């Protein structure tokens, strides 16, 4: 079946559902403009997933929440640990290429999205914006924005959830309003994986309060603790995942850990200045990390005696700060917003590195404390991203919406590294600075070529020009160098349709994003590192259908055809030769992606949902000689809900028990994390 034929298969579904004479509310989003706007009128590709939709699927993590959104993947695991996920937009799976926002605050600050500490207990809605972040969020994202909007303080519905399942899986969550203007959310979770010794425990508590006096003052205090036991990625040798490594083996030291504690406080004020809205939000977060990891070397020995692995013990501490203050005004024909923001980050890592011998099955893995430290490293990073921004949404004539934004960015970074032999604390004396002032902006237009009631057909297009400082991963190396900033110029265009009184939505779009200095992972001198990949290009088209054929039944389906390629990247091979990768596709970037979600969730009675994901062929190396086959995985949920709000459900994840490579390691060279094995769950919940 060709890509075009797959896309055409979605059209008859929309035509059949168009005969349904019911009405539905249009999704209202805030991610693109910070002001409430109808999603269909914006010249952007954006999806809004309300709480009812997420509950009907039993979604409690990113992988479940993003199912059905065309072209977006949330692959579980990776170097951030089994509690994390690597999100891919437009065929690019990089930890820092997208922006994660929670209640208006970049979650992870000026560093990488804090996915392992994200808990979707009971969000009001989840918004997904494709493409570069709006000018209101600064130098933070190239390919997408995930925005979790939680219930306002004092408006949180009561929800209790208890889960238990195979592989010692257990979870308890609650969310409730405890007093006028106050809410409390909490959860505790433990999970073990099919991979040997892999698992995590996560504890989360969130208190929210607000007071409506001279405006609206709100305060959040949130604490998260994640204790992870990481599992190992599977090495590739030649063009295949090596058979010398058992599928679920773990070669980490027996005391391996990947723990993080996070404490965050938010304070905000929403007020009126005459006819203007004034919004100010300040946030500060402190993170403490403790890591012990190990990875096999290339061409590893199998005797369990010869040194064949490198490991490290590490402490990481980061401080995140965020401040935004803006004024705005909304009317029937013209909305505008102007503001200033500051994104602050300070981080440091101290690592003790060692080498060890281990059998490929991990049966003789040592403790890290039994090994001699042969190198110690230290790295500090201080970054400040600030800017002035303005954005307008104009509706000069019926059916026409114009969106424009401009931002003046100022970014500054200072990084220092140092290393020493043995277990001696080094000085961070190799320091580098980089600062840049640059304009960024966007412009777009949407026009309803046909409209009748809640039904319409709109054409749209937009252009975005942005940049961001290069990523930092706080690995065990001491790289004081600061890579050149990444820059992109992108455009997209497409069509949005609504039919059957708004119960059917069909969207199709084409995009092209041109990268300069895309930061990718490379093995440099035998050690993991970052490199600028010259010029790259992401392009493709995406089609997404959302429909409600009859009461309480929803259907979403998406198909994406992506082509993520190097345009000009002269790569330095380990042997000193040059490899030109122009025309080669990025690793683990499939051309074809498809997904479908069907759910039936009446107020009482039988409840059911099923999620199918298809991932096409992709390459496991930059030279495109190692091919991983296509695969599909399936999740399902079946249960019953009573009139008092109680419900009982049986759920299964990865029913077909697929174990394909889904995430590439950024620390182990040519090593890949597999999809976790099948899991069964029994869930009991109540929501009032």
XYZ file of C-alpha atoms in Angstrom:
688
model
C 0.000 0.000 0.000
C 1.500 3.342 -1.025
C 1.768 6.333 1.302
C -0.777 8.287 -0.796
C -3.215 5.383 -0.724
C -2.936 5.137 3.076
C -3.777 8.830 3.399
C -6.777 8.455 1.058
C -8.143 5.646 3.190
C -8.940 8.171 5.930
C -11.210 10.278 3.721
C -14.123 7.809 3.437
C -14.251 7.571 7.233
C -14.824 11.294 7.465
C -17.471 11.220 4.703
C -19.389 8.414 6.395
C -19.387 10.208 9.750
C -20.466 13.473 8.131
C -24.077 12.343 8.140
C -24.256 12.517 11.943
C -26.489 15.482 12.886
C -25.076 16.163 16.381
C -23.083 19.189 17.542
C -19.847 19.367 19.526
C -17.764 22.064 21.143
C -14.730 23.353 19.255
C -11.427 22.848 21.072
C -10.042 26.014 22.661
C -6.266 26.169 23.019
C -3.760 28.458 24.729
C -0.415 26.924 23.742
C 0.042 28.940 20.561
C -0.886 32.410 21.842
C -1.343 32.268 25.656
C -4.859 33.556 24.914
C -7.883 31.258 24.414
C -8.280 30.668 20.672
C -10.355 28.182 18.617
C -7.958 25.559 17.297
C -9.517 25.447 13.849
C -8.964 29.162 13.167
C -5.253 29.160 14.042
C -2.745 28.716 11.166
C -0.967 25.985 13.115
C -1.272 22.237 13.604
C -2.457 21.751 17.171
C -4.408 19.030 18.988
C -6.283 19.405 22.250
C -6.871 16.235 24.295
C -9.468 16.834 27.046
C -9.587 14.953 30.320
C -12.518 12.794 29.234
C -10.530 11.553 26.235
C -7.501 10.682 28.369
C -9.626 8.945 31.033
C -11.419 6.850 28.435
C -8.020 5.446 27.376
C -6.691 5.108 30.923
C -3.817 7.397 29.904
C -1.391 8.086 32.753
C 1.839 8.682 30.795
C 3.046 10.395 27.621
C 2.946 7.254 25.497
C -0.757 6.747 26.218
C -1.670 10.443 26.052
C -0.079 11.019 22.632
C -1.578 7.947 20.978
C -3.635 8.984 17.963
C -1.793 12.269 17.366
C -0.420 11.940 13.844
C 3.366 11.843 13.506
C 4.146 12.075 17.247
C 5.807 9.259 19.171
C 6.631 8.850 22.847
C 8.978 5.878 22.996
C 9.534 4.560 26.522
C 12.898 4.364 28.245
C 16.219 5.703 27.016
C 19.257 6.984 28.861
C 17.052 9.048 31.178
C 15.862 5.768 32.677
C 12.886 3.393 32.513
C 10.538 6.064 33.915
C 11.271 8.360 30.978
C 10.325 8.603 27.324
C 11.910 10.069 24.196
C 9.382 12.122 22.227
C 9.706 12.439 18.453
C 8.164 15.124 16.237
C 8.621 15.403 12.464
C 10.848 12.320 12.479
C 13.346 13.803 14.958
C 13.827 12.058 18.316
C 16.060 14.313 20.425
C 15.515 14.939 24.138
C 15.888 18.708 23.822
C 14.268 19.389 20.416
C 10.764 19.826 21.841
C 9.329 21.847 24.736
C 7.421 20.390 27.679
C 5.182 22.920 29.459
C 3.210 22.280 32.644
C 0.787 24.985 33.784
C 2.603 27.618 31.743
C 6.120 26.755 33.005
C 8.809 25.070 30.840
C 9.231 21.771 32.701
C 12.978 21.241 32.728
C 13.803 24.924 32.358
C 16.766 25.845 30.185
C 17.942 22.218 30.097
C 16.089 19.112 28.847
C 12.386 18.300 29.384
C 11.939 16.741 32.840
C 10.005 13.742 31.533
C 10.886 11.267 34.305
C 9.244 13.504 36.921
C 6.109 14.211 34.854
C 2.948 12.695 36.313
C -0.336 12.965 34.393
C -2.539 12.194 37.399
C -5.597 14.127 36.271
C -4.864 16.962 33.853
C -7.731 19.091 32.575
C -6.399 18.813 29.037
C -3.224 18.085 27.117
C -2.300 20.227 24.107
C 0.110 19.233 21.337
C 1.517 21.925 19.044
C 3.605 20.764 16.083
C 6.529 22.835 14.857
C 8.672 25.446 16.576
C 7.482 26.954 19.850
C 5.627 30.295 19.702
C 7.598 33.498 20.294
C 6.000 33.670 23.754
C 8.164 30.740 24.915
C 11.552 31.868 23.602
C 14.512 29.804 22.411
C 13.217 26.442 23.577
C 11.854 24.215 20.813
C 12.117 23.422 17.111
C 9.654 20.649 16.370
C 6.864 20.624 18.946
C 5.334 21.703 22.251
C 3.582 19.488 24.809
C 1.439 21.492 27.212
C -0.165 19.847 30.259
C -2.906 22.069 31.705
C -3.982 20.933 35.164
C -7.215 21.856 36.909
C -7.177 25.230 38.627
C -6.757 25.245 42.401
C -10.091 24.530 44.068
C -11.628 23.090 40.881
C -9.989 19.657 40.912
C -12.543 16.820 40.663
C -12.000 14.044 43.170
C -10.330 10.998 41.677
C -8.995 7.846 43.303
C -7.066 5.214 41.366
C -5.494 1.936 42.429
C -3.655 -0.352 40.007
C -1.915 -3.665 40.282
C -0.425 -5.872 37.623
C 2.192 -8.234 36.340
C 5.898 -7.742 37.030
C 5.169 -6.177 40.429
C 3.399 -3.175 38.912
C 1.402 -1.094 41.400
C 0.092 2.440 41.542
C -2.044 4.552 43.836
C -3.185 8.076 42.910
C -5.561 10.667 44.271
C -6.636 14.166 43.299
C -9.136 16.320 45.165
C -10.210 19.793 46.228
C -9.451 20.079 49.940
C -10.899 23.558 50.588
C -12.088 26.637 48.744
C -9.316 27.561 46.316
C -7.066 24.644 47.322
C -6.297 21.300 45.669
C -4.079 18.349 46.508
C -2.773 15.656 44.164
C -0.552 12.720 44.943
C 0.615 9.375 43.633
C 2.941 6.495 44.358
C 4.006 4.033 41.692
C 6.305 1.057 41.333
C 7.040 -0.868 38.160
C 9.339 -3.639 37.046
C 10.164 -4.472 33.437
C 10.815 -7.527 31.311
C 14.442 -6.384 31.096
C 16.568 -7.847 33.915
C 16.715 -5.716 37.068
C 14.884 -2.851 35.328
C 12.321 -0.788 37.209
C 11.449 2.398 39.032
C 9.551 3.875 41.932
C 8.010 7.334 41.703
C 6.366 9.482 44.384
C 4.596 12.750 43.618
C 2.781 15.372 45.703
C 1.290 18.649 44.424
C -0.438 21.383 46.441
C -2.225 24.209 44.612
C -3.848 27.302 46.087
C -5.392 30.485 44.776
C -6.982 33.613 46.184
C -9.290 35.879 44.173
C -8.756 39.290 45.724
C -7.201 42.147 43.732
C -6.873 39.826 40.768
C -6.021 36.151 40.997
C -3.002 35.054 43.027
C -2.008 31.421 42.698
C 0.698 29.254 44.258
C 1.918 25.711 43.559
C 4.315 23.569 45.545
C 5.341 20.276 43.964
C 7.692 17.494 44.984
C 8.688 14.404 42.973
C 11.069 11.595 43.870
C 12.062 8.990 41.276
C 14.265 6.001 42.090
C 15.198 4.024 38.983
C 17.088 0.819 38.355
C 18.180 1.225 34.725
C 18.269 -1.595 32.216
C 20.789 -1.957 29.392
C 20.455 -1.115 25.702
C 21.125 -3.845 23.141
C 24.395 -3.385 21.169
C 24.510 -3.443 17.385
C 27.385 -5.269 15.716
C 27.684 -4.862 11.984
C 24.196 -4.326 10.630
C 22.210 -6.227 13.268
C 21.518 -6.223 16.984
C 24.143 -8.669 18.139
C 23.009 -12.195 19.083
C 25.901 -12.284 21.578
C 23.791 -10.115 23.901
C 20.691 -11.810 25.404
C 17.537 -9.808 24.687
C 16.792 -8.763 28.287
C 20.306 -8.833 29.734
C 21.481 -6.084 32.076
C 25.216 -5.378 32.231
C 24.945 -2.405 34.573
C 26.747 -2.684 37.910
C 24.535 -4.423 40.466
C 24.185 -1.165 42.424
C 23.087 0.777 39.330
C 20.735 3.646 39.990
C 19.266 6.680 38.268
C 17.555 8.667 40.993
C 16.171 12.176 40.927
C 14.440 14.399 43.455
C 12.670 17.538 42.252
C 11.154 20.387 44.250
C 9.342 23.183 42.412
C 7.397 26.273 43.474
C 5.290 28.519 41.222
C 3.801 31.909 42.082
C 1.550 33.879 39.766
C -0.643 36.953 39.558
C -3.429 37.554 37.036
C -4.903 41.040 37.176
C -6.682 43.710 35.144
C -5.032 47.008 34.210
C -7.974 48.965 32.890
C -9.037 47.016 29.797
C -5.787 45.025 29.689
C -5.012 41.601 31.137
C -1.743 41.449 33.072
C -0.245 38.022 33.812
C 2.953 37.376 35.768
C 4.337 33.927 36.567
C 7.520 33.020 38.445
C 8.881 29.523 39.016
C 11.938 27.986 40.619
C 12.907 24.303 40.726
C 15.770 22.408 42.306
C 16.841 18.944 41.117
C 19.185 16.452 42.755
C 20.360 13.437 40.747
C 22.441 10.377 41.613
C 23.471 8.031 38.824
C 25.432 4.794 38.550
C 25.540 3.312 35.049
C 27.619 1.052 32.836
C 27.797 0.320 29.082
C 29.502 -2.300 26.957
C 32.325 -1.245 24.677
C 32.347 -1.735 20.935
C 33.471 -5.287 20.031
C 33.086 -6.341 23.683
C 34.756 -9.503 24.969
C 32.440 -12.273 26.164
C 34.628 -14.165 28.635
C 33.660 -12.100 31.681
C 37.341 -11.525 32.526
C 38.597 -9.127 29.856
C 37.713 -5.476 30.517
C 34.793 -4.736 28.160
C 32.628 -2.050 29.795
C 32.844 1.513 31.107
C 30.865 2.846 34.031
C 30.456 5.912 36.187
C 29.080 7.116 39.504
C 27.722 10.621 39.298
C 25.966 13.409 41.160
C 24.041 16.012 39.198
C 22.427 19.162 40.566
C 20.449 21.677 38.538
C 18.545 24.835 39.371
C 15.810 26.093 37.045
C 14.249 29.537 37.089
C 11.483 31.025 34.968
C 9.858 34.447 34.924
C 7.269 35.729 32.491
C 5.242 38.922 32.594
C 2.973 40.039 29.798
C -0.030 42.208 29.053
C -2.654 41.508 26.450
C -6.072 42.339 25.143
C -8.652 40.275 23.278
C -11.534 41.439 21.109
C -13.699 40.078 18.311
C -11.295 41.252 15.605
C -7.885 41.749 17.209
C -5.941 40.022 20.004
C -2.482 41.069 21.072
C 0.073 40.200 23.706
C 3.440 41.742 24.645
C 5.825 40.642 27.345
C 9.234 39.804 28.678
C 10.568 36.511 29.995
C 13.684 34.970 31.478
C 14.723 31.317 31.520
C 17.595 30.542 33.903
C 19.593 27.365 34.402
C 22.554 26.410 36.545
C 23.823 22.847 36.634
C 26.787 20.778 37.691
C 27.926 17.182 37.587
C 30.698 15.261 39.354
C 31.553 11.844 37.968
C 33.850 9.032 39.015
C 34.569 6.833 35.994
C 35.754 3.228 36.005
C 36.067 0.181 33.788
C 35.012 -3.389 34.446
C 34.536 -6.854 32.996
C 31.109 -8.415 32.620
C 29.596 -11.318 30.722
C 27.040 -10.292 28.059
C 24.256 -11.833 30.164
C 25.256 -9.677 33.155
C 25.552 -12.697 35.460
C 28.843 -11.540 36.993
C 28.192 -7.783 37.040
C 30.207 -6.145 39.841
C 29.260 -3.363 42.223
C 30.567 0.047 41.236
C 32.202 0.477 44.650
C 34.384 -2.584 44.032
C 36.037 -0.950 41.015
C 39.061 1.360 40.987
C 38.306 4.899 39.814
C 40.568 5.704 36.864
C 39.195 9.167 36.014
C 37.208 11.904 37.728
C 35.378 14.692 35.908
C 33.483 17.836 36.787
C 31.307 20.088 34.657
C 29.375 23.259 35.424
C 26.990 25.158 33.174
C 25.281 28.505 33.682
C 22.794 29.680 31.049
C 20.356 32.560 30.785
C 17.806 32.893 27.970
C 15.816 36.120 27.932
C 13.728 38.064 25.517
C 11.118 40.625 24.576
C 8.179 39.389 22.532
C 4.986 40.509 20.893
C 2.264 38.588 19.087
C -1.003 39.495 17.374
C -4.023 37.572 16.133
C -6.131 39.569 13.679
C -9.486 38.730 12.133
C -9.953 41.608 9.650
C -12.795 39.930 7.735
C -15.001 36.931 8.495
C -13.159 33.634 7.975
C -9.652 35.136 7.831
C -7.235 34.808 10.756
C -3.741 36.305 10.691
C -1.089 35.357 13.246
C 2.236 37.148 13.635
C 4.921 37.229 16.284
C 8.363 38.729 16.800
C 10.904 38.098 19.518
C 14.259 39.611 20.423
C 16.358 36.903 22.085
C 19.430 37.296 24.235
C 21.151 34.073 25.279
C 24.277 33.715 27.359
C 26.108 30.632 28.572
C 29.280 29.833 30.521
C 30.521 26.251 30.781
C 33.559 24.906 32.634
C 34.941 21.394 32.690
C 37.841 19.550 34.234
C 39.212 16.052 34.624
C 41.845 14.296 36.699
C 43.294 10.826 36.926
C 42.142 8.580 39.730
C 39.740 9.478 42.502
C 40.919 13.079 42.761
C 38.448 15.926 42.500
C 39.468 18.022 39.480
C 39.214 21.756 39.020
C 36.707 23.092 36.492
C 39.350 25.252 34.817
C 38.569 24.736 31.115
C 35.936 27.438 30.626
C 34.112 28.694 27.558
C 31.488 31.385 26.978
C 29.008 31.984 24.209
C 26.434 34.755 23.875
C 24.089 35.682 21.077
C 21.436 38.271 20.345
C 19.026 37.342 17.591
C 15.559 38.037 16.252
C 13.062 35.211 15.840
C 9.572 35.324 14.488
C 6.590 33.683 12.895
C 3.761 34.569 10.547
C 0.727 32.646 9.391
C -2.750 32.889 7.942
C -5.876 30.755 7.954
C -8.929 31.253 5.768
C -12.270 29.465 5.966
C -13.155 28.786 2.342
C -16.492 27.306 3.414
C -18.489 27.552 6.637
C -21.957 26.572 7.753
C -22.794 26.427 11.449
C -20.156 24.313 13.206
C -18.938 22.860 9.924
C -16.138 24.461 7.925
C -13.196 23.969 5.608
C -10.132 26.135 6.238
C -6.804 26.472 4.457
C -3.753 27.563 6.444
C -0.029 28.190 6.192
C 2.716 29.541 8.430
C 6.436 30.298 8.520
C 8.717 30.196 11.589
C 12.319 31.260 12.096
C 13.948 30.396 15.395
C 17.083 29.219 17.156
C 18.234 27.818 20.499
C 21.562 27.247 22.227
C 22.996 23.757 21.834
C 21.961 21.043 24.249
C 23.864 19.827 27.284
C 23.333 16.357 28.708
C 25.485 16.331 31.919
C 27.041 13.008 30.967
C 30.182 11.606 32.617
C 32.521 13.489 30.275
C 33.944 16.988 30.940
C 33.228 18.802 27.668
C 33.758 22.484 28.314
C 33.204 23.377 24.656
C 29.902 25.032 23.749
C 28.598 24.080 20.323
C 27.199 26.646 17.904
C 23.481 27.415 18.387
C 20.954 25.403 16.421
C 18.812 27.375 13.971
C 15.775 26.454 11.886
C 13.575 27.914 9.216
C 10.330 26.061 8.731
C 7.032 26.332 6.945
C 3.878 24.294 6.818
C 0.536 24.414 5.077
C -2.608 22.386 4.970
C -6.330 22.048 5.392
C -8.612 21.713 8.413
C -12.168 20.466 8.088
C -15.071 20.101 10.514
C -18.236 18.191 9.621
C -21.363 16.710 11.199
C -21.840 19.627 13.552
C -18.209 19.484 14.633
C -18.225 15.778 15.465
C -15.791 14.944 12.673
C -12.453 16.690 12.246
C -10.006 15.914 9.458
C -6.694 17.736 9.136
C -3.898 17.319 6.616
C -0.629 19.248 6.465
C 2.766 19.343 4.785
C 5.859 20.680 6.574
C 9.507 21.380 5.862
C 12.091 22.286 8.506
C 15.671 23.183 7.612
C 18.244 22.801 10.383
C 21.674 24.305 10.800
C 23.936 22.797 13.482
C 21.504 20.103 14.606
C 23.060 18.641 17.765
C 23.396 14.856 17.571
C 25.185 12.190 19.551
C 28.566 10.924 18.427
C 31.270 8.703 19.848
C 34.292 10.983 20.152
C 37.585 9.341 21.015
C 35.759 6.344 22.446
C 33.597 8.516 24.710
C 29.996 9.686 24.247
C 29.705 13.295 23.134
C 27.719 15.887 21.205
C 28.405 17.178 17.708
C 26.883 19.702 15.309
C 25.527 17.869 12.271
C 25.947 20.615 9.688
C 22.738 20.964 7.672
C 19.671 18.742 7.969
C 16.128 18.785 6.662
C 12.858 17.391 8.002
C 9.865 17.220 5.686
C 6.699 15.239 5.254
C 2.953 15.219 5.453
C 0.551 14.205 8.206
C -3.165 13.351 8.190
C -5.294 13.119 11.317
C -8.935 12.166 11.840
C -11.009 12.640 14.996
C -14.626 11.538 15.019
C -17.572 10.729 17.278
C -19.712 8.398 15.139
C -22.253 7.944 17.950
C -22.710 8.941 21.571
C -19.827 8.031 23.912
C -17.758 6.482 21.111
C -14.686 8.325 19.835
C -12.233 7.457 17.118
C -8.890 9.035 16.285
C -6.496 7.950 13.588
C -3.327 9.408 12.163
C -0.842 8.728 9.404
C 2.498 10.471 8.843
C 5.095 10.186 6.103
C 8.405 11.684 7.271
C 11.747 12.157 5.572
C 14.413 13.297 8.025
C 17.781 13.581 6.251
C 21.255 15.011 6.510
C 21.840 17.660 3.841
C 25.524 18.326 4.469
C 27.347 16.559 7.299
C 30.997 15.598 6.905
C 31.385 13.203 9.796
C 34.730 12.312 11.328
C 35.040 8.551 11.633
C 36.888 6.976 14.606
C 39.731 6.016 12.215
C 40.228 9.673 11.207
C 38.594 9.457 7.764
C 35.681 11.638 6.621
C 32.229 10.259 5.878
C 29.803 12.541 4.006
C 26.259 11.737 5.133
C 24.361 13.988 2.697
C 21.108 12.290 1.712
C 21.240 9.735 4.543
C 18.271 9.454 6.891
C 18.541 10.113 10.601
C 18.795 7.045 12.795
C 15.567 5.484 14.119
C 13.470 7.875 12.033
C 10.748 5.877 10.247
C 9.271 7.129 6.992
C 5.824 5.799 7.861
C 3.922 6.141 11.129
C 0.291 5.322 11.784
C -1.899 5.043 14.848
C -5.513 4.515 15.741
C -7.454 4.812 18.992
C -11.050 3.726 19.509
C -12.815 4.184 22.840
C -16.318 3.678 24.173
C -16.948 5.376 27.522
C -20.583 6.010 28.538
C -21.344 7.397 31.997
C -22.243 3.902 33.199
C -21.895 0.414 31.846
C -19.319 -1.235 29.613
C -16.106 0.700 28.913
C -13.605 -0.278 26.232
C -10.669 1.165 24.309
C -7.962 -0.067 21.959
C -4.787 1.619 20.695
C -2.832 0.409 17.665
C 0.528 1.914 16.661
C 2.432 1.158 13.463
C 6.100 2.080 13.049
C 7.700 1.652 9.645
C 11.201 0.577 8.695
C 14.079 2.710 10.001
C 17.857 2.642 10.128
C 20.050 1.792 13.115
C 23.104 3.679 11.854
C 23.921 6.975 10.175
C 25.268 5.217 7.093
C 21.830 3.624 6.543
C 23.174 0.089 6.123
C 21.468 -1.405 9.182
C 17.698 -1.730 8.683
C 15.152 -2.411 11.421
C 11.878 -3.888 10.216
C 8.424 -2.385 10.630
C 6.279 -3.410 13.601
C 2.913 -2.767 15.230
C 1.994 -2.841 18.918
C -1.419 -2.959 20.547
C -2.878 -1.816 23.887
C -6.424 -2.532 25.101
C -8.715 -1.720 28.024
C -12.034 -3.278 29.075
C -14.156 -2.551 32.124
C -17.370 -1.402 33.766
C -18.378 1.865 35.397
C -21.168 2.263 37.964
C -23.393 5.278 38.574
C -21.522 6.256 41.740
C -18.347 6.957 39.763
C -16.640 3.656 40.544
C -15.027 1.715 37.738
C -13.092 -1.541 37.349
C -10.869 -2.166 34.321
C -8.560 -4.810 32.927
C -5.771 -3.345 30.790
C -2.970 -4.764 28.689
C 0.035 -2.925 27.264
C 1.942 -4.285 24.258
C -0.399 -7.257 23.840
C 1.682 -8.680 20.992
C 4.821 -8.498 23.180
C 6.893 -6.681 20.527
C 10.473 -6.060 21.637
C 11.741 -3.863 18.798
C 14.455 -1.199 19.111
C 12.757 2.118 19.879
C 15.348 4.472 21.449
C 19.051 4.903 20.735
C 21.433 5.292 23.652
C 23.339 8.536 23.856
C 25.984 7.006 26.150
C 26.526 3.493 24.814
C 27.883 3.539 21.263
C 25.546 1.851 18.708
C 23.226 0.554 21.436
C 19.416 0.542 21.466
C 16.705 0.259 24.089
C 13.912 -2.163 23.281
C 10.184 -1.763 23.757
C 9.242 -3.158 27.203
C 7.427 -6.486 27.203
C 3.740 -7.187 27.732
C 2.108 -5.940 30.949
C -1.351 -6.705 32.403
C -3.098 -4.394 34.868
C -6.194 -4.360 37.042
C -7.436 -0.840 37.750
C -10.025 0.353 40.262
C -10.932 4.026 40.201
C -13.551 6.507 41.332
C -14.180 9.993 40.018
C -16.749 12.451 41.401
